[in-house]
Amino acid sequence: MRLSTKGRYAVMAMADLARRQAALAAGDRAVTLADIAQRQQISLSYLEQLFARLRRRGLVKSLRGPGGGYRLAREACETSIADIVLAVDEPLRATRCGAAQSKGCMLKGERCITHDLWDEMGRHLHSYLASVTLADLVDGRFSRREAA
């Protein structure tokens, strides 16, 4: 299973946005993509593409004009990591053949011997990412210091 930079960067940017929004007094102003790009060391043009998808999926809202930028469309505790990854069109599957295919990935159309293993792993991954929220990241639930 591979999570591409699209999914990883979208999660990084959304976590940054959630942290900055929480730090601002009652979310007084929006966060610019330029600021996120600088802090997270992600290309601004790449972030613009990702945030267009996130906005279309209702995860962020944009504000124009002075003090403009982006804000979370809902609370950080209501936004799962799976929501973000799926919003940027990243499939959470580990099999070679797609879910919509009635045939498997082998030459004669059968499923490979490990298909069910990878399919089940993909379901577990999706379930796990659906159980983790932006608030979990912002609150440091996954910090190494806590694990020690």
Coordinates of N, CA and C in Angstrom, one line a residue:
M1 N 0.8 -1.2 0.0 CA 0.0 0.0 0.0 C 0.9 1.2 0.0
R2 N 0.5 2.2 -0.8 CA 1.3 3.4 -0.9 C 0.4 4.6 -0.8
L3 N 0.7 5.5 0.1 CA 0.0 6.8 0.2 C 0.9 7.8 -0.5
S4 N 0.3 8.4 -1.6 CA 1.1 9.3 -2.4 C 1.3 10.7 -1.7
T5 N 2.1 11.5 -2.3 CA 2.4 12.8 -1.7 C 1.1 13.6 -1.7
K6 N 0.2 13.4 -2.6 CA -1.1 14.1 -2.6 C -1.8 14.0 -1.3
G7 N -2.0 12.7 -0.9 CA -2.7 12.5 0.4 C -1.9 12.9 1.6
R8 N -0.6 12.7 1.6 CA 0.2 13.1 2.7 C 0.3 14.6 2.9
Y9 N 0.5 15.3 1.8 CA 0.5 16.8 1.8 C -0.8 17.4 2.2
A10 N -1.9 16.8 1.7 CA -3.2 17.3 2.1 C -3.4 17.2 3.6
V11 N -3.0 16.1 4.2 CA -3.2 15.9 5.6 C -2.3 16.9 6.4
M12 N -1.0 17.0 5.9 CA -0.1 18.0 6.6 C -0.7 19.4 6.5
A13 N -1.2 19.8 5.4 CA -1.7 21.2 5.2 C -3.0 21.4 6.0
M14 N -3.8 20.4 6.1 CA -5.0 20.5 6.9 C -4.7 20.5 8.4
A15 N -3.8 19.8 8.8 CA -3.3 19.8 10.2 C -2.8 21.2 10.6
D16 N -2.0 21.7 9.7 CA -1.4 23.1 9.9 C -2.5 24.1 10.0
L17 N -3.5 24.0 9.1 CA -4.6 24.9 9.1 C -5.4 24.8 10.4
A18 N -5.6 23.6 10.8 CA -6.4 23.4 12.1 C -5.6 23.9 13.3
R19 N -4.3 23.7 13.3 CA -3.5 24.3 14.4 C -3.5 25.8 14.4
R20 N -3.3 26.4 13.2 CA -3.3 27.9 13.1 C -4.7 28.5 13.5
Q21 N -5.7 27.8 13.0 CA -7.0 28.3 13.3 C -7.3 28.3 14.8
A22 N -6.9 27.2 15.4 CA -7.1 27.1 16.9 C -6.3 28.1 17.6
A23 N -5.1 28.5 17.1 CA -4.3 29.4 17.8 C -4.8 30.9 17.7
L24 N -5.5 31.1 16.6 CA -6.1 32.5 16.4 C -7.2 32.6 17.4
A25 N -7.4 33.8 17.9 CA -8.5 34.1 18.9 C -9.8 33.8 18.2
A26 N -10.5 32.8 18.5 CA -11.8 32.4 18.0 C -11.8 32.4 16.4
G27 N -10.6 32.1 15.9 CA -10.5 32.0 14.4 C -10.8 33.3 13.7
D28 N -10.2 34.4 14.3 CA -10.5 35.7 13.8 C -10.2 35.9 12.3
R29 N -9.1 35.2 11.8 CA -8.8 35.4 10.4 C -8.5 34.1 9.7
A30 N -8.5 34.1 8.4 CA -8.2 32.9 7.6 C -6.7 32.7 7.6
V31 N -6.3 31.5 7.2 CA -4.9 31.2 7.0 C -4.6 31.1 5.5
T32 N -3.5 31.8 5.1 CA -3.1 31.8 3.7 C -2.4 30.5 3.3
L33 N -2.6 30.1 2.1 CA -1.8 29.0 1.6 C -0.3 29.3 1.5
A34 N 0.0 30.5 1.3 CA 1.5 30.9 1.3 C 2.1 30.6 2.7
D35 N 1.4 30.9 3.7 CA 1.9 30.6 5.1 C 2.0 29.1 5.3
I36 N 1.0 28.4 4.9 CA 1.0 26.9 5.1 C 2.2 26.4 4.2
A37 N 2.3 26.8 3.0 CA 3.4 26.3 2.1 C 4.8 26.6 2.7
Q38 N 5.0 27.7 3.3 CA 6.2 28.0 4.0 C 6.5 27.2 5.2
R39 N 5.5 27.0 6.1 CA 5.7 26.2 7.3 C 5.9 24.8 7.0
Q40 N 5.2 24.2 6.0 CA 5.2 22.8 5.7 C 6.1 22.4 4.6
Q41 N 6.7 23.5 4.0 CA 7.7 23.2 2.9 C 7.0 22.4 1.8
I42 N 5.9 22.9 1.3 CA 5.1 22.4 0.2 C 5.0 23.5 -0.8
S43 N 5.0 23.1 -2.1 CA 4.9 24.0 -3.2 C 3.5 24.7 -3.1
L44 N 3.5 26.0 -3.2 CA 2.3 26.8 -3.2 C 1.3 26.4 -4.3
S45 N 1.8 26.2 -5.5 CA 0.9 25.8 -6.6 C 0.3 24.4 -6.3
Y46 N 1.1 23.5 -5.7 CA 0.6 22.2 -5.4 C -0.5 22.3 -4.3
L47 N -0.3 23.2 -3.3 CA -1.3 23.4 -2.3 C -2.6 24.0 -2.9
E48 N -2.5 24.9 -3.9 CA -3.6 25.4 -4.5 C -4.5 24.4 -5.2
Q49 N -3.8 23.4 -5.8 CA -4.6 22.3 -6.4 C -5.3 21.4 -5.4
L50 N -4.6 21.1 -4.3 CA -5.1 20.3 -3.2 C -6.3 21.0 -2.6
F51 N -6.2 22.3 -2.3 CA -7.2 23.0 -1.6 C -8.4 23.3 -2.5
A52 N -8.3 23.3 -3.8 CA -9.4 23.4 -4.7 C -10.3 22.1 -4.5
R53 N -9.6 21.0 -4.4 CA -10.3 19.7 -4.2 C -10.9 19.6 -2.8
L54 N -10.2 20.1 -1.8 CA -10.7 20.1 -0.4 C -11.9 21.0 -0.3
R55 N -11.9 22.1 -1.0 CA -13.0 23.1 -1.0 C -14.2 22.5 -1.7
R56 N -14.0 21.8 -2.8 CA -15.1 21.2 -3.5 C -15.8 20.1 -2.7
R57 N -15.0 19.4 -1.8 CA -15.6 18.4 -1.0 C -16.1 18.9 0.4
G58 N -16.1 20.2 0.5 CA -16.7 20.8 1.7 C -15.8 20.7 3.0
L59 N -14.5 20.5 2.8 CA -13.7 20.4 4.0 C -13.1 21.7 4.4
V60 N -12.9 22.6 3.5 CA -12.4 24.0 3.8 C -13.3 25.0 3.1
K61 N -13.3 26.2 3.6 CA -13.9 27.3 2.9 C -12.9 28.4 2.7
S62 N -13.1 29.1 1.6 CA -12.1 30.2 1.3 C -12.8 31.5 1.5
L63 N -11.9 32.5 1.9 CA -12.4 33.9 2.2 C -11.5 34.8 1.3
R64 N -12.1 35.7 0.7 CA -11.4 36.6 -0.2 C -11.2 37.9 0.4
G65 N -10.2 38.7 -0.2 CA -10.0 40.0 0.2 C -8.9 40.1 1.3
P66 N -8.7 41.3 1.9 CA -7.7 41.4 3.0 C -8.1 40.5 4.1
G67 N -7.1 39.8 4.6 CA -7.3 38.8 5.7 C -7.9 37.5 5.2
G68 N -7.9 37.4 3.8 CA -8.5 36.2 3.2 C -7.6 35.0 3.3
G69 N -8.1 33.9 2.9 CA -7.3 32.6 3.0 C -8.3 31.5 3.1
Y70 N -7.9 30.5 3.9 CA -8.8 29.4 4.1 C -9.1 29.1 5.6
R71 N -10.2 28.5 5.8 CA -10.6 28.1 7.2 C -11.2 26.7 7.0
L72 N -11.2 26.0 8.1 CA -11.9 24.7 8.1 C -13.4 24.9 8.0
A73 N -14.0 24.0 7.2 CA -15.5 24.2 7.0 C -16.2 23.6 8.2
R74 N -15.6 22.7 9.0 CA -16.2 22.1 10.2 C -15.1 22.0 11.2
E75 N -15.5 21.7 12.4 CA -14.6 21.5 13.5 C -13.6 20.5 13.2
A76 N -12.4 20.6 13.8 CA -11.3 19.7 13.6 C -11.6 18.3 14.1
C77 N -12.4 18.2 15.1 CA -12.8 16.9 15.7 C -13.9 16.2 14.8
E78 N -14.4 16.9 13.8 CA -15.4 16.3 12.9 C -14.8 16.0 11.6
T79 N -13.5 16.2 11.4 CA -12.9 15.9 10.1 C -11.9 14.8 10.2
S80 N -12.2 13.7 9.6 CA -11.3 12.5 9.7 C -10.2 12.6 8.7
I81 N -9.1 11.9 8.9 CA -8.0 11.8 8.0 C -8.4 11.1 6.7
A82 N -9.3 10.2 6.8 CA -9.9 9.5 5.6 C -10.6 10.5 4.8
D83 N -11.4 11.4 5.4 CA -12.1 12.4 4.6 C -11.1 13.2 3.7
I84 N -10.0 13.6 4.3 CA -9.0 14.4 3.6 C -8.4 13.6 2.5
V85 N -7.9 12.4 2.8 CA -7.3 11.6 1.7 C -8.2 11.3 0.6
L86 N -9.5 11.0 0.9 CA -10.4 10.7 -0.2 C -10.8 12.0 -1.0
A87 N -10.8 13.1 -0.3 CA -11.1 14.4 -1.0 C -10.1 14.7 -2.1
V88 N -8.9 14.3 -1.9 CA -7.9 14.6 -2.9 C -7.7 13.4 -3.9
D89 N -8.8 12.6 -4.0 CA -8.8 11.5 -4.9 C -7.8 10.4 -4.7
E90 N -7.4 10.2 -3.5 CA -6.5 9.1 -3.2 C -7.3 7.9 -2.8
P91 N -7.2 6.8 -3.6 CA -7.9 5.6 -3.3 C -7.2 4.9 -2.1
L92 N -8.0 4.4 -1.2 CA -7.5 3.7 0.0 C -7.6 2.2 -0.3
R93 N -6.9 1.7 -1.3 CA -7.0 0.3 -1.6 C -5.6 -0.3 -1.8
A94 N -5.5 -1.5 -1.5 CA -4.1 -2.2 -1.7 C -4.1 -3.2 -2.7
T95 N -5.2 -3.5 -3.4 CA -5.2 -4.6 -4.4 C -4.8 -4.0 -5.8
R96 N -4.3 -4.8 -6.7 CA -4.0 -4.4 -8.0 C -5.3 -4.1 -8.8
C97 N -6.3 -4.9 -8.6 CA -7.5 -4.7 -9.4 C -8.4 -3.7 -8.6
G98 N -9.2 -3.0 -9.3 CA -10.1 -2.0 -8.7 C -11.3 -2.6 -8.2
A99 N -11.9 -1.9 -7.2 CA -13.2 -2.4 -6.6 C -14.3 -2.6 -7.6
A100 N -14.3 -1.7 -8.6 CA -15.4 -1.7 -9.6 C -15.2 -2.9 -10.6
Q101 N -14.1 -3.5 -10.7 CA -13.8 -4.6 -11.6 C -14.4 -5.9 -11.1
S102 N -15.2 -6.5 -12.0 CA -15.7 -7.8 -11.6 C -14.7 -8.9 -11.7
K103 N -13.7 -8.7 -12.6 CA -12.6 -9.6 -12.8 C -11.4 -9.3 -11.9
G104 N -10.6 -10.3 -11.7 CA -9.4 -10.0 -10.9 C -8.2 -9.5 -11.8
C105 N -7.1 -9.4 -11.2 CA -5.9 -8.8 -11.9 C -5.1 -9.8 -12.7
M106 N -5.4 -11.1 -12.6 CA -4.6 -12.1 -13.3 C -4.9 -12.2 -14.7
L107 N -4.1 -12.8 -15.5 CA -4.3 -12.8 -17.0 C -5.6 -13.4 -17.4
K108 N -6.1 -14.4 -16.7 CA -7.4 -15.0 -17.1 C -8.5 -14.4 -16.4
G109 N -8.3 -13.3 -15.7 CA -9.4 -12.6 -15.0 C -9.7 -13.1 -13.6
E110 N -8.9 -14.0 -13.1 CA -9.1 -14.4 -11.8 C -8.3 -13.6 -10.8
R111 N -8.7 -13.6 -9.5 CA -8.1 -12.9 -8.5 C -6.8 -13.6 -8.1
C112 N -5.8 -12.8 -7.7 CA -4.5 -13.4 -7.2 C -4.8 -14.0 -5.9
I113 N -3.9 -14.9 -5.5 CA -4.0 -15.6 -4.2 C -4.0 -14.7 -3.0
T114 N -3.4 -13.5 -3.1 CA -3.3 -12.6 -2.0 C -4.4 -11.5 -2.0
H115 N -5.3 -11.6 -3.0 CA -6.3 -10.5 -3.1 C -7.0 -10.2 -1.8
D116 N -7.6 -11.2 -1.2 CA -8.4 -11.0 0.0 C -7.6 -10.4 1.2
L117 N -6.3 -10.8 1.2 CA -5.4 -10.2 2.3 C -5.3 -8.7 2.1
W118 N -4.9 -8.3 0.9 CA -4.7 -6.9 0.6 C -6.0 -6.1 0.7
D119 N -7.1 -6.7 0.3 CA -8.4 -6.1 0.3 C -8.8 -5.8 1.8
E120 N -8.6 -6.8 2.7 CA -8.9 -6.6 4.1 C -8.0 -5.6 4.7
M121 N -6.7 -5.6 4.3 CA -5.8 -4.6 4.9 C -6.2 -3.2 4.5
G122 N -6.7 -3.0 3.3 CA -7.2 -1.7 2.8 C -8.4 -1.3 3.6
R123 N -9.3 -2.2 4.0 CA -10.4 -1.9 4.8 C -10.0 -1.5 6.2
H124 N -9.0 -2.2 6.7 CA -8.5 -1.8 8.1 C -7.8 -0.4 8.0
L125 N -7.1 -0.1 7.0 CA -6.4 1.2 6.9 C -7.5 2.3 6.8
H126 N -8.5 2.1 6.0 CA -9.6 3.1 5.9 C -10.3 3.3 7.2
S127 N -10.6 2.2 7.9 CA -11.2 2.3 9.2 C -10.3 3.0 10.2
Y128 N -9.0 2.8 10.2 CA -8.1 3.5 11.1 C -8.1 5.0 10.8
L129 N -7.9 5.3 9.5 CA -7.8 6.7 9.1 C -9.2 7.4 9.4
A130 N -10.3 6.7 9.3 CA -11.6 7.3 9.6 C -11.7 7.5 11.1
S131 N -11.0 6.8 11.9 CA -11.1 7.0 13.3 C -10.2 8.1 13.9
V132 N -9.3 8.6 13.1 CA -8.4 9.7 13.5 C -8.8 11.0 12.9
T133 N -8.9 12.0 13.8 CA -9.3 13.3 13.3 C -8.2 14.4 13.3
L134 N -8.5 15.5 12.7 CA -7.5 16.6 12.7 C -7.2 17.0 14.1
A135 N -8.3 17.0 15.0 CA -8.1 17.4 16.4 C -7.1 16.4 17.1
D136 N -7.1 15.2 16.7 CA -6.1 14.2 17.3 C -4.7 14.6 16.9
L137 N -4.5 15.1 15.7 CA -3.2 15.5 15.3 C -2.7 16.8 16.0
V138 N -3.6 17.7 16.0 CA -3.3 19.0 16.6 C -3.1 18.9 18.1
D139 N -3.8 18.0 18.7 CA -3.6 17.8 20.2 C -2.4 17.0 20.5
G140 N -1.7 16.5 19.5 CA -0.5 15.7 19.7 C -0.7 14.3 20.1
R141 N -1.8 13.7 19.8 CA -2.1 12.3 20.2 C -1.0 11.4 19.6
F142 N -0.4 11.7 18.5 CA 0.6 10.8 17.9 C 2.0 11.3 18.1
S143 N 2.3 12.1 19.0 CA 3.7 12.6 19.2 C 4.5 11.5 19.8
R144 N 5.8 11.4 19.4 CA 6.7 10.4 19.9 C 6.9 10.5 21.3
R145 N 6.9 11.7 21.9 CA 7.1 11.9 23.3 C 6.1 11.2 24.1
E146 N 4.8 11.2 23.6 CA 3.8 10.5 24.4 C 4.0 9.0 24.3
A147 N 4.5 8.5 23.2 CA 4.7 7.0 23.1 C 5.9 6.5 24.0
A148 N 6.8 7.4 24.4 CA 7.9 7.0 25.2 C 7.6 6.8 26.6

